[in-house]
Amino acid sequence: MCRRCAAASRRCKPSWGRRRRSAAKREDRQLRIETARLAAQRQGLERALAERQAAVERVLLARQAFAAPDALRAALSGDDPADFGRRLHYVGYVSRAAAALIAGYRADLETSARLEREAQAKRERLRSVGEASRADRDKILREREARRRVLARAAGEIRRSRREINVLRADEGRLARLVEGLGRLLARVEAVPEKSSQAQAFSSLRGKLRLPVRGELAGRFGAPRGASGIEAKGVFIRAPEGEPVRAVARGQVVYADWMRGFGNLMIVDHGENYLSIYANSEALLKQVGDAVAAGEAVATTGSSGGNEETGLYFELRHLGRAFDPLRWVKLK
């Protein structure tokens, strides 16, 4: 898995969400059990309240019967003192029983109110837990969707990178085959480039060459080309469009045409199996067979190779193998 995919997977792991949901489910079950217990307790209390209320009503009726004027006169008019005492004691007992029942009834009412408050609090907590659980579930779903999108983008980038790598390899393969074919052709031609008493062997120019265009060195030999990771076989010099591209040494143009991945491409043969390659040009100023002098303009800078930046892609090769041009160039 690529680094971006691994990072996305780590960011979106749902373990924390699962633990949170598991805890919420446990609390939800406990709250439901406690709510059911409180409901059963309250129902039992309501039955006891109904029975106590009936008893209070019976006692109150009995006390009212003794408290009526006719009943009181009848109780006090008796001639038997013992009977009067019993009646008076019964009236006191009824009054005390009524007071006790009323006090118990009030206590039961307070207990019932307290249980109702506790049950209401449990219901509110249960509702809160449910809302939090739904919020966590929605958050996990959003994170899962975000993770899916990140992984999809990463997978798309991997596919694009693979296609880019395949394209670059194909482009480099075409250039390598072209250089190889030119090398075989040049080996059969003895007079390319034209020899003269003033001609200087290219191998003697190491450390004396000038870069073919003035600009900023933006890509070096061996550096990765974009996100593909393929090593560059030359250097890229960033420069404004239309700047003159000059031959690094005396030679003869052996290729001048457009090539996929390199745009307008020119190859100059310098003898001794040395070639210089100029790519990404806006325009080619020489044709195949033209002799060029060192420092002569052979093309203009551009972006014909598909680069986002304008400039020149430059290679040096010997026996078909690319080598670092900067080791042969006098930068200052």
mmCIF file of C-alpha atoms in Angstrom:
data_model
loop_
_atom_site.group_PDB
_atom_site.id
_atom_site.type_symbol
_atom_site.label_atom_id
_atom_site.label_comp_id
_atom_site.label_asym_id
_atom_site.label_seq_id
_atom_site.Cartn_x
_atom_site.Cartn_y
_atom_site.Cartn_z
ATOM 1 C CA MET A 1 0.000 0.000 0.000
ATOM 2 C CA CYS A 2 1.270 3.504 -0.821
ATOM 3 C CA ARG A 3 2.113 5.915 1.971
ATOM 4 C CA ARG A 4 -0.959 8.026 1.271
ATOM 5 C CA CYS A 5 -3.213 4.963 1.415
ATOM 6 C CA ALA A 6 -1.592 3.806 4.674
ATOM 7 C CA ALA A 7 -1.944 7.274 6.196
ATOM 8 C CA ALA A 8 -5.585 7.461 5.130
ATOM 9 C CA SER A 9 -6.244 4.031 6.611
ATOM 10 C CA ARG A 10 -4.659 5.008 9.921
ATOM 11 C CA ARG A 11 -6.636 8.260 10.093
ATOM 12 C CA CYS A 12 -9.924 6.496 9.423
ATOM 13 C CA LYS A 13 -9.581 3.389 11.666
ATOM 14 C CA PRO A 14 -12.977 2.875 13.376
ATOM 15 C CA SER A 15 -11.682 1.128 16.567
ATOM 16 C CA TRP A 16 -12.405 4.170 18.740
ATOM 17 C CA GLY A 17 -15.905 4.423 17.274
ATOM 18 C CA ARG A 18 -16.567 0.750 17.931
ATOM 19 C CA ARG A 19 -15.492 1.077 21.562
ATOM 20 C CA ARG A 20 -17.694 4.165 21.958
ATOM 21 C CA ARG A 21 -20.704 2.404 20.439
ATOM 22 C CA SER A 22 -20.119 -0.699 22.597
ATOM 23 C CA ALA A 23 -20.025 1.435 25.753
ATOM 24 C CA ALA A 24 -23.171 3.255 24.635
ATOM 25 C CA LYS A 25 -24.988 -0.052 24.064
ATOM 26 C CA ARG A 26 -24.007 -1.283 27.521
ATOM 27 C CA GLU A 27 -25.231 1.942 29.115
ATOM 28 C CA ASP A 28 -28.414 1.768 27.062
ATOM 29 C CA ARG A 29 -29.127 -1.779 28.310
ATOM 30 C CA GLN A 30 -28.409 -0.805 31.930
ATOM 31 C CA LEU A 31 -30.650 2.261 31.690
ATOM 32 C CA ARG A 32 -33.481 0.194 30.241
ATOM 33 C CA ILE A 33 -33.141 -2.343 33.074
ATOM 34 C CA GLU A 34 -33.163 0.410 35.708
ATOM 35 C CA THR A 35 -36.115 2.151 34.035
ATOM 36 C CA ALA A 36 -38.085 -1.119 34.014
ATOM 37 C CA ARG A 37 -37.211 -1.712 37.691
ATOM 38 C CA LEU A 38 -38.367 1.786 38.647
ATOM 39 C CA ALA A 39 -41.580 1.315 36.670
ATOM 40 C CA ALA A 40 -42.319 -1.996 38.434
ATOM 41 C CA GLN A 41 -41.505 -0.453 41.807
ATOM 42 C CA ARG A 42 -43.768 2.487 41.092
ATOM 43 C CA GLN A 43 -46.604 0.210 39.987
ATOM 44 C CA GLY A 44 -46.333 -1.747 43.253
ATOM 45 C CA LEU A 45 -46.293 1.506 45.184
ATOM 46 C CA GLU A 46 -49.378 2.717 43.343
ATOM 47 C CA ARG A 47 -51.230 -0.467 44.336
ATOM 48 C CA ALA A 48 -50.129 0.024 47.947
ATOM 49 C CA LEU A 49 -51.251 3.651 47.768
ATOM 50 C CA ALA A 50 -54.668 2.587 46.521
ATOM 51 C CA GLU A 51 -55.021 0.115 49.409
ATOM 52 C CA ARG A 52 -53.786 2.674 51.938
ATOM 53 C CA GLN A 53 -56.140 5.292 50.526
ATOM 54 C CA ALA A 54 -59.097 2.904 50.941
ATOM 55 C CA ALA A 55 -58.043 2.206 54.537
ATOM 56 C CA VAL A 56 -57.721 5.922 55.260
ATOM 57 C CA GLU A 57 -61.180 6.507 53.841
ATOM 58 C CA ARG A 58 -62.655 3.750 56.082
ATOM 59 C CA VAL A 59 -60.943 5.166 59.176
ATOM 60 C CA LEU A 60 -62.032 8.698 58.344
ATOM 61 C CA LEU A 61 -65.626 7.515 57.898
ATOM 62 C CA ALA A 62 -65.494 5.784 61.263
ATOM 63 C CA ARG A 63 -64.039 8.864 62.937
ATOM 64 C CA GLN A 64 -66.687 11.056 61.331
ATOM 65 C CA ALA A 65 -69.359 8.722 62.646
ATOM 66 C CA PHE A 66 -68.061 9.096 66.218
ATOM 67 C CA ALA A 67 -67.494 12.807 65.774
ATOM 68 C CA ALA A 68 -71.143 13.458 64.777
ATOM 69 C CA PRO A 69 -73.117 15.372 67.475
ATOM 70 C CA ASP A 70 -75.761 12.661 67.937
ATOM 71 C CA ALA A 71 -73.173 9.927 68.248
ATOM 72 C CA LEU A 72 -71.099 11.986 70.670
ATOM 73 C CA ARG A 73 -74.145 12.708 72.871
ATOM 74 C CA ALA A 74 -75.077 9.038 72.822
ATOM 75 C CA ALA A 75 -71.561 8.067 73.856
ATOM 76 C CA LEU A 76 -71.469 10.603 76.711
ATOM 77 C CA SER A 77 -74.990 9.912 78.034
ATOM 78 C CA GLY A 78 -74.305 6.341 79.001
ATOM 79 C CA ASP A 79 -74.646 5.462 82.639
ATOM 80 C CA ASP A 80 -71.824 2.873 82.604
ATOM 81 C CA PRO A 81 -68.424 4.597 83.112
ATOM 82 C CA ALA A 82 -66.550 1.529 81.784
ATOM 83 C CA ASP A 83 -68.552 1.580 78.584
ATOM 84 C CA PHE A 84 -67.878 5.317 78.247
ATOM 85 C CA GLY A 85 -64.142 4.715 78.670
ATOM 86 C CA ARG A 86 -64.156 1.989 76.050
ATOM 87 C CA ARG A 87 -65.970 4.241 73.613
ATOM 88 C CA LEU A 88 -63.612 7.107 74.305
ATOM 89 C CA HIS A 89 -60.582 4.816 73.896
ATOM 90 C CA TYR A 90 -61.949 3.577 70.563
ATOM 91 C CA VAL A 91 -62.416 7.146 69.357
ATOM 92 C CA GLY A 92 -58.759 7.886 70.256
ATOM 93 C CA TYR A 93 -57.576 4.727 68.533
ATOM 94 C CA VAL A 94 -59.483 5.607 65.386
ATOM 95 C CA SER A 95 -58.007 9.109 65.407
ATOM 96 C CA ARG A 96 -54.452 7.825 65.883
ATOM 97 C CA ALA A 97 -54.914 5.193 63.175
ATOM 98 C CA ALA A 98 -56.252 7.833 60.822
ATOM 99 C CA ALA A 99 -53.236 10.077 61.532
ATOM 100 C CA ALA A 100 -50.799 7.184 60.976
ATOM 101 C CA LEU A 101 -52.476 6.167 57.732
ATOM 102 C CA ILE A 102 -52.475 9.749 56.525
ATOM 103 C CA ALA A 103 -48.763 10.132 57.388
ATOM 104 C CA GLY A 104 -47.940 6.861 55.590
ATOM 105 C CA TYR A 105 -50.031 7.920 52.652
ATOM 106 C CA ARG A 106 -48.097 11.185 52.408
ATOM 107 C CA ALA A 107 -44.775 9.316 52.661
ATOM 108 C CA ASP A 108 -45.899 6.961 49.892
ATOM 109 C CA LEU A 109 -46.880 9.943 47.751
ATOM 110 C CA GLU A 110 -43.421 11.460 48.265
ATOM 111 C CA THR A 111 -41.782 8.125 47.407
ATOM 112 C CA SER A 112 -43.918 7.866 44.289
ATOM 113 C CA ALA A 113 -42.923 11.383 43.239
ATOM 114 C CA ARG A 114 -39.245 10.558 43.854
ATOM 115 C CA LEU A 115 -39.498 7.379 41.764
ATOM 116 C CA GLU A 116 -41.177 9.344 39.002
ATOM 117 C CA ARG A 117 -38.360 11.882 39.051
ATOM 118 C CA GLU A 118 -35.748 9.117 38.932
ATOM 119 C CA ALA A 119 -37.587 7.393 36.099
ATOM 120 C CA GLN A 120 -37.810 10.679 34.199
ATOM 121 C CA ALA A 121 -34.079 11.252 34.698
ATOM 122 C CA LYS A 122 -33.367 7.732 33.416
ATOM 123 C CA ARG A 123 -35.586 8.340 30.399
ATOM 124 C CA GLU A 124 -33.769 11.616 29.657
ATOM 125 C CA ARG A 125 -30.411 9.884 30.000
ATOM 126 C CA LEU A 126 -31.615 7.063 27.774
ATOM 127 C CA ARG A 127 -32.691 9.603 25.157
ATOM 128 C CA SER A 128 -29.328 11.387 25.454
ATOM 129 C CA VAL A 129 -27.418 8.119 25.057
ATOM 130 C CA GLY A 130 -29.508 7.262 22.014
ATOM 131 C CA GLU A 131 -28.806 10.629 20.425
ATOM 132 C CA ALA A 132 -25.082 10.330 21.189
ATOM 133 C CA SER A 133 -25.049 6.825 19.742
ATOM 134 C CA ARG A 134 -26.741 8.030 16.570
ATOM 135 C CA ALA A 135 -24.279 10.940 16.352
ATOM 136 C CA ASP A 136 -21.351 8.534 16.759
ATOM 137 C CA ARG A 137 -22.818 6.219 14.147
ATOM 138 C CA ASP A 138 -23.265 9.118 11.723
ATOM 139 C CA LYS A 139 -19.691 10.254 12.427
ATOM 140 C CA ILE A 140 -18.353 6.771 11.772
ATOM 141 C CA LEU A 141 -20.302 6.583 8.515
ATOM 142 C CA ARG A 142 -18.896 9.970 7.456
ATOM 143 C CA GLU A 143 -15.364 8.871 8.347
ATOM 144 C CA ARG A 144 -15.870 5.611 6.480
ATOM 145 C CA GLU A 145 -17.050 7.516 3.411
ATOM 146 C CA ALA A 146 -14.104 9.927 3.719
ATOM 147 C CA ARG A 147 -11.740 6.953 3.992
ATOM 148 C CA ARG A 148 -13.312 5.377 0.914
ATOM 149 C CA ARG A 149 -12.860 8.616 -1.044
ATOM 150 C CA VAL A 150 -9.230 9.000 0.094
ATOM 151 C CA LEU A 151 -8.436 5.411 -0.848
ATOM 152 C CA ALA A 152 -10.209 5.861 -4.189
ATOM 153 C CA ARG A 153 -8.157 8.999 -4.906
ATOM 154 C CA ALA A 154 -4.958 7.218 -3.875
ATOM 155 C CA ALA A 155 -5.820 4.260 -6.078
ATOM 156 C CA GLY A 156 -6.502 6.649 -8.964
ATOM 157 C CA GLU A 157 -3.156 8.341 -8.414
ATOM 158 C CA ILE A 158 -1.440 4.950 -8.383
ATOM 159 C CA ARG A 159 -3.088 4.038 -11.676
ATOM 160 C CA ARG A 160 -2.111 7.391 -13.179
ATOM 161 C CA SER A 161 1.460 7.006 -11.916
ATOM 162 C CA ARG A 162 1.674 3.536 -13.416
ATOM 163 C CA ARG A 163 0.375 4.825 -16.729
ATOM 164 C CA GLU A 164 2.857 7.715 -16.560
ATOM 165 C CA ILE A 165 5.699 5.293 -15.823
ATOM 166 C CA ASN A 166 4.676 3.093 -18.754
ATOM 167 C CA VAL A 167 4.474 6.116 -21.056
ATOM 168 C CA LEU A 168 7.865 7.438 -19.933
ATOM 169 C CA ARG A 169 9.462 4.033 -20.360
ATOM 170 C CA ALA A 170 7.963 3.733 -23.818
ATOM 171 C CA ASP A 171 9.191 7.235 -24.726
ATOM 172 C CA GLU A 172 12.685 6.516 -23.455
ATOM 173 C CA GLY A 173 12.641 3.206 -25.289
ATOM 174 C CA ARG A 174 11.846 4.967 -28.569
ATOM 175 C CA LEU A 175 14.664 7.473 -28.014
ATOM 176 C CA ALA A 176 17.087 4.699 -27.072
ATOM 177 C CA ARG A 177 16.189 2.731 -30.213
ATOM 178 C CA LEU A 178 16.573 5.890 -32.315
ATOM 179 C CA VAL A 179 20.005 6.626 -30.830
ATOM 180 C CA GLU A 180 21.047 2.998 -31.316
ATOM 181 C CA GLY A 181 19.939 3.069 -34.932
ATOM 182 C CA LEU A 182 21.725 6.363 -35.531
ATOM 183 C CA GLY A 183 24.855 4.912 -33.928
ATOM 184 C CA ARG A 184 24.864 1.945 -36.314
ATOM 185 C CA LEU A 185 24.262 4.260 -39.250
ATOM 186 C CA LEU A 186 26.998 6.687 -38.245
ATOM 187 C CA ALA A 187 29.450 3.846 -37.729
ATOM 188 C CA ARG A 188 29.142 3.085 -41.461
ATOM 189 C CA VAL A 189 29.686 6.715 -42.457
ATOM 190 C CA GLU A 190 33.305 7.711 -42.193
ATOM 191 C CA ALA A 191 32.921 11.423 -42.946
ATOM 192 C CA VAL A 192 30.344 12.353 -40.253
ATOM 193 C CA PRO A 193 31.049 14.886 -38.955
ATOM 194 C CA GLU A 194 33.267 16.473 -41.573
ATOM 195 C CA LYS A 195 36.928 16.337 -40.623
ATOM 196 C CA SER A 196 39.232 19.329 -40.930
ATOM 197 C CA SER A 197 42.521 20.410 -39.535
ATOM 198 C CA GLN A 198 40.704 22.800 -37.211
ATOM 199 C CA ALA A 199 38.224 20.167 -35.954
ATOM 200 C CA GLN A 200 38.601 19.417 -32.282
ATOM 201 C CA ALA A 201 37.835 15.984 -30.868
ATOM 202 C CA PHE A 202 34.720 16.079 -28.710
ATOM 203 C CA SER A 203 36.423 13.957 -26.044
ATOM 204 C CA SER A 204 38.854 16.804 -25.435
ATOM 205 C CA LEU A 205 36.000 19.213 -24.565
ATOM 206 C CA ARG A 206 35.214 17.734 -21.176
ATOM 207 C CA GLY A 207 34.789 20.586 -18.693
ATOM 208 C CA LYS A 208 34.804 23.180 -21.486
ATOM 209 C CA LEU A 209 31.275 22.950 -22.896
ATOM 210 C CA ARG A 210 28.628 25.630 -22.329
ATOM 211 C CA LEU A 211 24.995 24.848 -21.576
ATOM 212 C CA PRO A 212 22.911 25.109 -24.766
ATOM 213 C CA VAL A 213 20.569 27.769 -23.312
ATOM 214 C CA ARG A 214 20.660 30.382 -20.572
ATOM 215 C CA GLY A 215 18.210 29.599 -17.790
ATOM 216 C CA GLU A 216 17.618 27.872 -14.463
ATOM 217 C CA LEU A 217 18.730 24.295 -13.937
ATOM 218 C CA ALA A 218 15.448 22.722 -12.808
ATOM 219 C CA GLY A 219 16.038 18.997 -13.324
ATOM 220 C CA ARG A 220 19.328 17.148 -12.911
ATOM 221 C CA PHE A 221 20.697 13.941 -14.367
ATOM 222 C CA GLY A 222 19.527 10.893 -12.389
ATOM 223 C CA ALA A 223 16.800 12.805 -10.542
ATOM 224 C CA PRO A 224 13.258 11.292 -10.526
ATOM 225 C CA ARG A 225 11.037 12.554 -13.325
ATOM 226 C CA GLY A 226 7.823 13.734 -11.627
ATOM 227 C CA ALA A 227 5.927 11.170 -9.550
ATOM 228 C CA SER A 228 7.025 8.278 -11.773
ATOM 229 C CA GLY A 229 10.368 7.778 -10.022
ATOM 230 C CA ILE A 230 12.101 7.101 -13.355
ATOM 231 C CA GLU A 231 15.570 8.638 -13.370
ATOM 232 C CA ALA A 232 16.180 11.416 -15.864
ATOM 233 C CA LYS A 233 18.822 10.688 -18.486
ATOM 234 C CA GLY A 234 19.535 14.393 -18.970
ATOM 235 C CA VAL A 235 18.926 17.826 -17.474
ATOM 236 C CA PHE A 236 16.024 20.264 -17.795
ATOM 237 C CA ILE A 237 16.847 23.947 -18.094
ATOM 238 C CA ARG A 238 13.920 26.246 -17.318
ATOM 239 C CA ALA A 239 13.857 29.235 -19.674
ATOM 240 C CA PRO A 240 11.311 31.582 -21.287
ATOM 241 C CA GLU A 241 9.710 30.456 -24.522
ATOM 242 C CA GLY A 242 11.570 31.361 -27.699
ATOM 243 C CA GLU A 243 15.096 31.564 -26.249
ATOM 244 C CA PRO A 244 17.804 30.346 -28.687
ATOM 245 C CA VAL A 245 19.139 26.835 -28.144
ATOM 246 C CA ARG A 246 22.779 26.597 -29.229
ATOM 247 C CA ALA A 247 24.858 23.565 -30.240
ATOM 248 C CA VAL A 248 27.362 22.705 -27.526
ATOM 249 C CA ALA A 249 30.045 21.774 -30.093
ATOM 250 C CA ARG A 250 30.741 21.422 -33.793
ATOM 251 C CA GLY A 251 28.787 18.619 -35.444
ATOM 252 C CA GLN A 252 26.100 17.556 -37.888
ATOM 253 C CA VAL A 253 22.332 17.240 -37.431
ATOM 254 C CA VAL A 254 21.311 13.596 -37.740
ATOM 255 C CA TYR A 255 17.728 13.870 -36.460
ATOM 256 C CA ALA A 256 15.236 16.758 -36.422
ATOM 257 C CA ASP A 257 11.591 15.838 -35.875
ATOM 258 C CA TRP A 258 8.820 15.542 -33.298
ATOM 259 C CA MET A 259 8.874 12.553 -30.927
ATOM 260 C CA ARG A 260 6.267 11.631 -28.337
ATOM 261 C CA GLY A 261 7.403 12.531 -24.827
ATOM 262 C CA PHE A 262 10.196 14.768 -26.111
ATOM 263 C CA GLY A 263 8.372 17.123 -28.465
ATOM 264 C CA ASN A 264 10.485 18.747 -31.159
ATOM 265 C CA LEU A 265 13.733 16.826 -30.908
ATOM 266 C CA MET A 266 17.138 17.452 -32.462
ATOM 267 C CA ILE A 267 20.173 15.165 -32.314
ATOM 268 C CA VAL A 268 23.637 16.386 -33.309
ATOM 269 C CA ASP A 269 26.518 13.987 -34.014
ATOM 270 C CA HIS A 270 29.920 15.211 -32.797
ATOM 271 C CA GLY A 271 32.002 12.247 -33.933
ATOM 272 C CA GLU A 272 33.721 9.623 -31.749
ATOM 273 C CA ASN A 273 30.220 8.204 -31.060
ATOM 274 C CA TYR A 274 29.223 11.311 -29.075
ATOM 275 C CA LEU A 275 25.717 12.742 -29.536
ATOM 276 C CA SER A 276 23.995 15.792 -28.060
ATOM 277 C CA ILE A 277 20.177 15.770 -27.750
ATOM 278 C CA TYR A 278 17.926 18.862 -27.533
ATOM 279 C CA ALA A 279 14.221 18.256 -26.737
ATOM 280 C CA ASN A 280 11.045 20.117 -25.752
ATOM 281 C CA SER A 281 11.861 22.802 -28.326
ATOM 282 C CA GLU A 282 9.297 25.217 -29.692
ATOM 283 C CA ALA A 283 10.921 25.284 -33.131
ATOM 284 C CA LEU A 284 13.738 23.449 -34.883
ATOM 285 C CA LEU A 285 16.034 25.747 -36.888
ATOM 286 C CA LYS A 286 18.143 23.072 -38.638
ATOM 287 C CA GLN A 287 17.430 20.029 -40.762
ATOM 288 C CA VAL A 288 18.998 16.597 -41.013
ATOM 289 C CA GLY A 289 22.371 16.837 -42.743
ATOM 290 C CA ASP A 290 23.049 20.460 -41.708
ATOM 291 C CA ALA A 291 26.484 21.127 -40.275
ATOM 292 C CA VAL A 292 26.474 23.269 -37.137
ATOM 293 C CA ALA A 293 29.195 25.193 -35.360
ATOM 294 C CA ALA A 294 29.709 25.418 -31.614
ATOM 295 C CA GLY A 295 27.351 28.057 -30.234
ATOM 296 C CA GLU A 296 25.170 28.175 -33.348
ATOM 297 C CA ALA A 297 21.393 28.369 -32.762
ATOM 298 C CA VAL A 298 19.716 25.105 -33.688
ATOM 299 C CA ALA A 299 16.282 25.480 -31.994
ATOM 300 C CA THR A 300 14.206 27.669 -29.656
ATOM 301 C CA THR A 301 12.927 26.809 -26.184
ATOM 302 C CA GLY A 302 9.319 25.801 -25.628
ATOM 303 C CA SER A 303 7.113 23.124 -24.087
ATOM 304 C CA SER A 304 6.391 20.834 -27.012
ATOM 305 C CA GLY A 305 7.250 17.744 -24.961
ATOM 306 C CA GLY A 306 4.195 18.173 -22.766
ATOM 307 C CA ASN A 307 6.013 19.845 -19.874
ATOM 308 C CA GLU A 308 4.109 22.375 -17.801
ATOM 309 C CA GLU A 309 7.187 24.626 -17.856
ATOM 310 C CA THR A 310 8.997 26.056 -20.855
ATOM 311 C CA GLY A 311 12.650 25.310 -21.361
ATOM 312 C CA LEU A 312 15.005 22.733 -22.818
ATOM 313 C CA TYR A 313 15.637 19.068 -22.099
ATOM 314 C CA PHE A 314 19.290 18.279 -22.846
ATOM 315 C CA GLU A 315 21.230 15.003 -22.996
ATOM 316 C CA LEU A 316 24.735 13.869 -23.869
ATOM 317 C CA ARG A 317 25.371 10.273 -24.961
ATOM 318 C CA HIS A 318 28.407 8.178 -25.818
ATOM 319 C CA LEU A 319 27.996 4.851 -27.567
ATOM 320 C CA GLY A 320 24.276 5.215 -26.960
ATOM 321 C CA ARG A 321 24.646 5.522 -23.167
ATOM 322 C CA ALA A 322 23.545 8.748 -21.447
ATOM 323 C CA PHE A 323 25.923 10.446 -18.996
ATOM 324 C CA ASP A 324 25.733 13.537 -16.784
ATOM 325 C CA PRO A 325 26.129 16.628 -19.006
ATOM 326 C CA LEU A 326 27.081 18.820 -16.026
ATOM 327 C CA ARG A 327 30.394 16.956 -15.708
ATOM 328 C CA TRP A 328 31.288 18.238 -19.165
ATOM 329 C CA VAL A 329 29.912 21.757 -18.796
ATOM 330 C CA LYS A 330 31.691 24.874 -17.599
ATOM 331 C CA LEU A 331 28.933 26.496 -15.534
ATOM 332 C CA LYS A 332 30.783 29.760 -14.817
#
